[in-house]
XYZ file of C-alpha atoms in Angstrom:
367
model
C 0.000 0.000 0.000
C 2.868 2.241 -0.127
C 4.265 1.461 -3.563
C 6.309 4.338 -5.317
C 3.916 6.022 -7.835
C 4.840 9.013 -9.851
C 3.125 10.890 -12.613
C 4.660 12.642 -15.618
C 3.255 14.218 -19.150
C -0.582 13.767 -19.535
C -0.137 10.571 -22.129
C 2.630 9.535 -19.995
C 1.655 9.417 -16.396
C 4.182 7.037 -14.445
C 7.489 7.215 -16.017
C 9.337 7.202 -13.106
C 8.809 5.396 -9.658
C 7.725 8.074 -7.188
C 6.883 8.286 -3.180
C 2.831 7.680 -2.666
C 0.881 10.274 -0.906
C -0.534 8.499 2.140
C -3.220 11.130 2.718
C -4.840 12.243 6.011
C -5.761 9.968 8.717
C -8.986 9.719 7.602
C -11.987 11.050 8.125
C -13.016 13.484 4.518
C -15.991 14.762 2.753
C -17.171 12.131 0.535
C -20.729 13.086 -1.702
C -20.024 16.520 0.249
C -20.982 15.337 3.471
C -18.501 14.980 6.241
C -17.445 11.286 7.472
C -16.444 10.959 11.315
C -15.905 7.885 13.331
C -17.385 8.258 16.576
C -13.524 8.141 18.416
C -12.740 11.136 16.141
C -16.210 12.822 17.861
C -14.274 12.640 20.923
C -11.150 15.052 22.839
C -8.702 12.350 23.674
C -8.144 12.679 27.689
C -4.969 12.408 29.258
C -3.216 13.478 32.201
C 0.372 14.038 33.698
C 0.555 10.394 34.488
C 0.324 9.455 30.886
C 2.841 12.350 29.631
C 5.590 12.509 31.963
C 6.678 16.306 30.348
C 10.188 14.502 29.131
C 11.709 15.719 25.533
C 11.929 12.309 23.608
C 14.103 11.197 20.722
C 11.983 8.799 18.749
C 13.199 7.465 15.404
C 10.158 6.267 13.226
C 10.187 4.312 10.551
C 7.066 5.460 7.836
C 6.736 4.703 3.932
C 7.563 7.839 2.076
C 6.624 9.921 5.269
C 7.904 12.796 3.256
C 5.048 12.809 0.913
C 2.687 11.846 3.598
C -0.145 14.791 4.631
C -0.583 13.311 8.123
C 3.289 13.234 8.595
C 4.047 16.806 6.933
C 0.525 18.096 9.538
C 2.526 16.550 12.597
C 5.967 17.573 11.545
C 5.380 21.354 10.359
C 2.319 22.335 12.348
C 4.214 21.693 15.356
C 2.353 18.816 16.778
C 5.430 16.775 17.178
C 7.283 19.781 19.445
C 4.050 20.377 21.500
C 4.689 16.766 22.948
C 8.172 17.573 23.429
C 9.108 15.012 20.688
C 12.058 14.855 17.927
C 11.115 12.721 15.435
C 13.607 11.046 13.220
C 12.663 8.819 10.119
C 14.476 5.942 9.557
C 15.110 6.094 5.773
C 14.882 3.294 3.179
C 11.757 2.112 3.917
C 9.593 1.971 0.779
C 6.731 -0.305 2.270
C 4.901 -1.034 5.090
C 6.971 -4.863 5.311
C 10.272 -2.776 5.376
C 8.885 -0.536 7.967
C 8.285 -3.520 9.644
C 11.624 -5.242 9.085
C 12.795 -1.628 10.814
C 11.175 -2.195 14.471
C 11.953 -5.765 14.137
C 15.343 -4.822 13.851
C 15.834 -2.193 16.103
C 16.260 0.250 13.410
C 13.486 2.052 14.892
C 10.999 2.081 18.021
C 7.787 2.863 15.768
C 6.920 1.761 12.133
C 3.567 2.793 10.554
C 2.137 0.016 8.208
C -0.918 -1.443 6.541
C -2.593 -3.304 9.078
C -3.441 -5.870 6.549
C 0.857 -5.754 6.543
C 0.831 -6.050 10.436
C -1.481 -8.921 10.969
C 0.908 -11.299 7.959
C 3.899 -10.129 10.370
C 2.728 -11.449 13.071
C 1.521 -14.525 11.618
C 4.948 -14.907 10.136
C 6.393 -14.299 14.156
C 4.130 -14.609 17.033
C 7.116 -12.973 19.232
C 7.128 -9.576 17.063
C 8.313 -7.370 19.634
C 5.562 -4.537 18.485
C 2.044 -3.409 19.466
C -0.634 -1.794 17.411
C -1.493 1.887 19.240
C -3.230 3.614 16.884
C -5.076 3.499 13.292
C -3.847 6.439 11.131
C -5.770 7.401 8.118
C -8.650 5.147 6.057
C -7.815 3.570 2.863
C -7.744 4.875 -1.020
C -8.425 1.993 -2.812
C -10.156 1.905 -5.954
C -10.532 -0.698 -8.587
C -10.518 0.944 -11.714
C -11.362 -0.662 -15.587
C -11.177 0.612 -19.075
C -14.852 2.624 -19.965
C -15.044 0.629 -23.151
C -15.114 -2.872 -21.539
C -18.044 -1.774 -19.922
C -17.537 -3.759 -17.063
C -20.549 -2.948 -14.867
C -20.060 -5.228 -11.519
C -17.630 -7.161 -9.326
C -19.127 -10.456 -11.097
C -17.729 -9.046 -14.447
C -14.375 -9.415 -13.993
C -14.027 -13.384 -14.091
C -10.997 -13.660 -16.475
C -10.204 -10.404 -16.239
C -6.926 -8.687 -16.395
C -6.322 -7.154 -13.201
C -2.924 -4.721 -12.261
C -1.146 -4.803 -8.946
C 2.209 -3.658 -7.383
C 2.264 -6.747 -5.554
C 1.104 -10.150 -5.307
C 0.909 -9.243 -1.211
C -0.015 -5.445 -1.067
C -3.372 -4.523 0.501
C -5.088 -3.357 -2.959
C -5.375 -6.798 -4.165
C -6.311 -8.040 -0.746
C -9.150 -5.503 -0.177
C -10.661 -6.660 -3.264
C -9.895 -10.134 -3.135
C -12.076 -9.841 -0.040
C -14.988 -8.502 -2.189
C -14.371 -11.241 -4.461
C -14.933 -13.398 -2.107
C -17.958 -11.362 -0.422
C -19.190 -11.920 -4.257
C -19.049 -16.163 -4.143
C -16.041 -15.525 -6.295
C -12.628 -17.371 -6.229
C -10.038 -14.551 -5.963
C -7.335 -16.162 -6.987
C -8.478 -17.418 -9.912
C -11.675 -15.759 -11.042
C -9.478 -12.458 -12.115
C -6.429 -12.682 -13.642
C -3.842 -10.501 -11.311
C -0.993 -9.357 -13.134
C 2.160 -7.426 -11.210
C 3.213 -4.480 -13.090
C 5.654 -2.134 -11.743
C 4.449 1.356 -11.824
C 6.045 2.785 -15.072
C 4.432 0.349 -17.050
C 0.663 0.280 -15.996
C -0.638 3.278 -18.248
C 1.209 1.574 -20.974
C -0.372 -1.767 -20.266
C -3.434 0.232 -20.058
C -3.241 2.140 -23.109
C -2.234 -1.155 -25.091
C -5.448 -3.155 -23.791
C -3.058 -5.892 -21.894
C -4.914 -5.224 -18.646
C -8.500 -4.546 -18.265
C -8.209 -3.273 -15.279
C -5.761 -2.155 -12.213
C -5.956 -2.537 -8.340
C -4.244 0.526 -6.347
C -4.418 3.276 -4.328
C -3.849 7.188 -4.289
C -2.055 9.136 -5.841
C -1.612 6.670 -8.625
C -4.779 5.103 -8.638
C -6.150 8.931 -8.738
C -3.874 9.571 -11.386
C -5.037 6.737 -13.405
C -8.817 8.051 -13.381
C -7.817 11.386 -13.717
C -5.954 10.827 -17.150
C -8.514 11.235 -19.928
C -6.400 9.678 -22.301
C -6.514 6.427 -20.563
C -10.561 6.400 -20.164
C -10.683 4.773 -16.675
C -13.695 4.709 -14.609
C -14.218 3.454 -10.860
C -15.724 0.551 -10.313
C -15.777 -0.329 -6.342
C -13.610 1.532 -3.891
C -12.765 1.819 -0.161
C -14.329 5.268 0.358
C -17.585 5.458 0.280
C -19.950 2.995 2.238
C -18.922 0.040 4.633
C -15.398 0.788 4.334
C -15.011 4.764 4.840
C -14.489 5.147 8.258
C -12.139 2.238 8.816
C -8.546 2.659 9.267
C -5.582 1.295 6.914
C -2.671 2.005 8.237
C -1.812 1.317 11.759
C 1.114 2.484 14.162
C 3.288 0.022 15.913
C 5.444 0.957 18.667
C 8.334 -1.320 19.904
C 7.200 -3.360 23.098
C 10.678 -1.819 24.699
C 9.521 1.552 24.346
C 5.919 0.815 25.822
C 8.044 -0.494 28.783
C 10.902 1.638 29.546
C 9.309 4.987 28.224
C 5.865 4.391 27.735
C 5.683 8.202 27.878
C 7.390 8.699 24.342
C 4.703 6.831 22.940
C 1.905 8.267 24.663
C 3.400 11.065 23.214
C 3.531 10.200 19.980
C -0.321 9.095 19.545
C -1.471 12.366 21.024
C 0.708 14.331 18.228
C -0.626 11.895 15.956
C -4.146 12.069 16.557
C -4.412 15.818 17.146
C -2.928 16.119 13.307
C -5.285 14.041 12.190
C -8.133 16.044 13.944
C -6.756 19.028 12.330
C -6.747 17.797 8.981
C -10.305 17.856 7.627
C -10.807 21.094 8.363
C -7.584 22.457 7.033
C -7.562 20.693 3.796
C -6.545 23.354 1.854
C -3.545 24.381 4.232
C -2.310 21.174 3.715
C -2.249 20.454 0.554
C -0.151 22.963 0.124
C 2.337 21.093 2.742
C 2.915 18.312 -0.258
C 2.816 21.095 -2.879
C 5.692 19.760 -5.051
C 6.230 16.470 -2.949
C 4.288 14.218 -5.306
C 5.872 14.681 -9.188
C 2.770 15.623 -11.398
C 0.398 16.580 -8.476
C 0.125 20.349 -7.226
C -0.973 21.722 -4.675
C -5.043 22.254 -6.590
C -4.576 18.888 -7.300
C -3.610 17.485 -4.002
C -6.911 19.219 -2.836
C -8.923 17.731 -5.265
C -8.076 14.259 -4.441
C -8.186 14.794 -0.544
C -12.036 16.062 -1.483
C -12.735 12.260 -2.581
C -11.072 10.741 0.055
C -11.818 9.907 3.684
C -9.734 11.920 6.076
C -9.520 12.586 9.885
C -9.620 8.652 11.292
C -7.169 7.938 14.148
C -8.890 5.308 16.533
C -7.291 4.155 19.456
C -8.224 1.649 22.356
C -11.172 -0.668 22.126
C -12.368 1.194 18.684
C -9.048 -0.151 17.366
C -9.177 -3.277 18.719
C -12.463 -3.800 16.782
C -11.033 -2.912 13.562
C -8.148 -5.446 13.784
C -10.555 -8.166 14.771
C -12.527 -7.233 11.252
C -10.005 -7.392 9.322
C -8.753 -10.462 10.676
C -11.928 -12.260 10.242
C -11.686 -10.692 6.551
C -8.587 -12.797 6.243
C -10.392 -15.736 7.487
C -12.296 -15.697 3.751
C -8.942 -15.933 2.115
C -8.248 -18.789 4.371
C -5.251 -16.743 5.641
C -6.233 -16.884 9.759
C -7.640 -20.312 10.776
C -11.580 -20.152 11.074
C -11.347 -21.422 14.689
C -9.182 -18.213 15.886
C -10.711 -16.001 18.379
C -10.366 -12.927 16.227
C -11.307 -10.412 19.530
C -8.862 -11.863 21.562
C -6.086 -12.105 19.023
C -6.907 -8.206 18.375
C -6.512 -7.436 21.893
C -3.307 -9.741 21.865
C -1.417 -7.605 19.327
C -2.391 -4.213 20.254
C -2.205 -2.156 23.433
C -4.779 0.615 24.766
C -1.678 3.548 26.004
C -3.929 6.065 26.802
C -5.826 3.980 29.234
C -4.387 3.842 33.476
C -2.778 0.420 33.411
C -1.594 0.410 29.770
C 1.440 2.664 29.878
C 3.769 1.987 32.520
C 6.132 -1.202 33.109
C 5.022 -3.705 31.059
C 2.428 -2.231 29.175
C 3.243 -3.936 26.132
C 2.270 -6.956 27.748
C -1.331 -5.050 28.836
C -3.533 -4.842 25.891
C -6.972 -4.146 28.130
């Protein structure tokens, strides 16, 4: 979900690989109307007990956090430095897996990811040394086929042609869960083909995909070029999906134990930026004016309008998320049907702005 994506000349939108633009935290008008979750409706509380009123060096490791909104709203409206916090970002990281790799590492002592990236590390290692503390912004993705195919429903893409990044990334697995929702084999009712960026309007324009699975800015991109004809079929902003979160913040389970303060710290910054965002839109777009190649500032505004911005939920409101998405990877027969997808929710995360879920051995506490 963090691919590089770039755009270029009209005819010519992704010559070169570029940093994605992991808009807002979520919460955006969509039809016009504002879309807030009901732990966005609410002032996150806290007290001196939670912030101990320490300056904290925290290096972070975040996909292209230099083209990210919700980063560049921490960073340079001074949310960061009102928790008393220097954030560093651990460069390299080009997906939410190496962001991953990072923590596990001890690169870093948080990594923001795909959740749907989270929950396949932790299958892969029980013992990841990380909790889940916060969600960070909803999801952009949006299936997308060629207007003359007139391809009309989900059902009409058995034997399709369908472009991804990745075998792995969370487009395909978002709508491999509709499949599915749909009676449909995923892996084998669509044809998924992995195309690196630079060649998907080509494959486009040529007629050797029907279709392509992504998220913003490219997949915005895509239906914004005229020349390639693309229309929206499904997508992850409008409906059941809006409000939920996509990526999620891990923190290391050291941190949560010897300075649980630092990350209390860093979830307040975090969640006040994304409070700020929807109603600031405009002021920050112009924070990734000139970040993303072949998106200005107007047109970073015009695709936050169509997206979903604002979401940051924490605690039990969290917790509930992870357990739908794991029972979402139940369909793809990725989590055993027998798993207790509550408890395994509360196993991986931890509720830090909660008494009890902060101090020693907090990572251990997941309330």
């Amino acid at each position: 979900m963090e691919e590089d994506n770039r755009a270029g000349q009209p005819m010519r939108l992704l010559r070169r690989a570029v940093v994605p633009l992991l808009v807002g935290a979520g919460c955006a008008v969509v039809g016009g109307q504002w879309l807030q979750s009901r732990q966005q409706a609410r002032i996150v509380r806290h007290d001196d007990e939670l912030l101990d009123g320490e300056p904290h060096d925290l290096t972070l490791s975040w996909p292209s956090a230099q083209a990210s909104t919700l980063y560049n709203v921490a960073l340079r409206q001074d949310f960061f430095s009102q928790y008393h916090l220097d954030v560093h970002l651990q460069p390299g990281a080009l997906t939410g897996r190496d962001a991953i790799a990072d923590l596990q590492a001890g690169r870093s002592m948080a990594a923001v990811a795909p959740v749907l990236s989270w929950l396949q590390a932790y299958q892969a290692n029980a013992d990841l040394p990380a909790r889940l503390v916060m969600g960070l912004q909803a999801g952009t993705f949006r299936l997308l086929v060629r207007r003359r195919l007139r391809i009309a429903k989900i059902e009409d893409l058995v034997g399709r042609r369908i472009a991804v990044l990745n075998a792995d990334m969370a487009d395909r697995l978002f709508f491999s869960v509709i499949l599915r929702r749909k009676g449909l084999n995923p892996d084998t009712a669509p044809d998924w083909v992995i195309l690196p960026p630079d060649q998907i309007d080509d494959a486009l324009a040529a007629g050797t995909v029907d279709a392509v699975a992504l998220h913003d800015p490219l997949a915005w991109q895509l239906l914004n070029n005229r020349a390639l004809d693309m229309v929206e079929l499904v997508n992850s902003v409008k409906g059941l999906y809006a409000e939920r979160t996509n990526l999620a913040l891990g923190v290391s389970t050291d941190l949560l134990d010897r300075t649980p303060g630092a990350a209390v710290a860093l979830v307040l910054a975090l969640s006040h930026a994304a409070r700020w965002l929807p109603e600031h839109m405009a002021e920050a777009a112009t924070l990734l004016d000139g970040r993303v190649d072949g998106m200005d500032q107007d047109t970073v505004l015009q695709m936050m309008r169509h997206e979903v911005l604002g979401i940051s939920p924490v605690g039990n409101d969290l917790k509930i998320q992870i357990a739908r998405y794991v029972d979402e990877l139940k369909l793809l027969g990725q989590f055993p049907d027998s798993l207790d997808s509550a408890g395994y929710a509360r196993r991986i995360s931890a509720d830090i702005l909660h008494h009890g879920h902060g101090g020693k051995g907090g990572a251990g506490q997941t309330g």
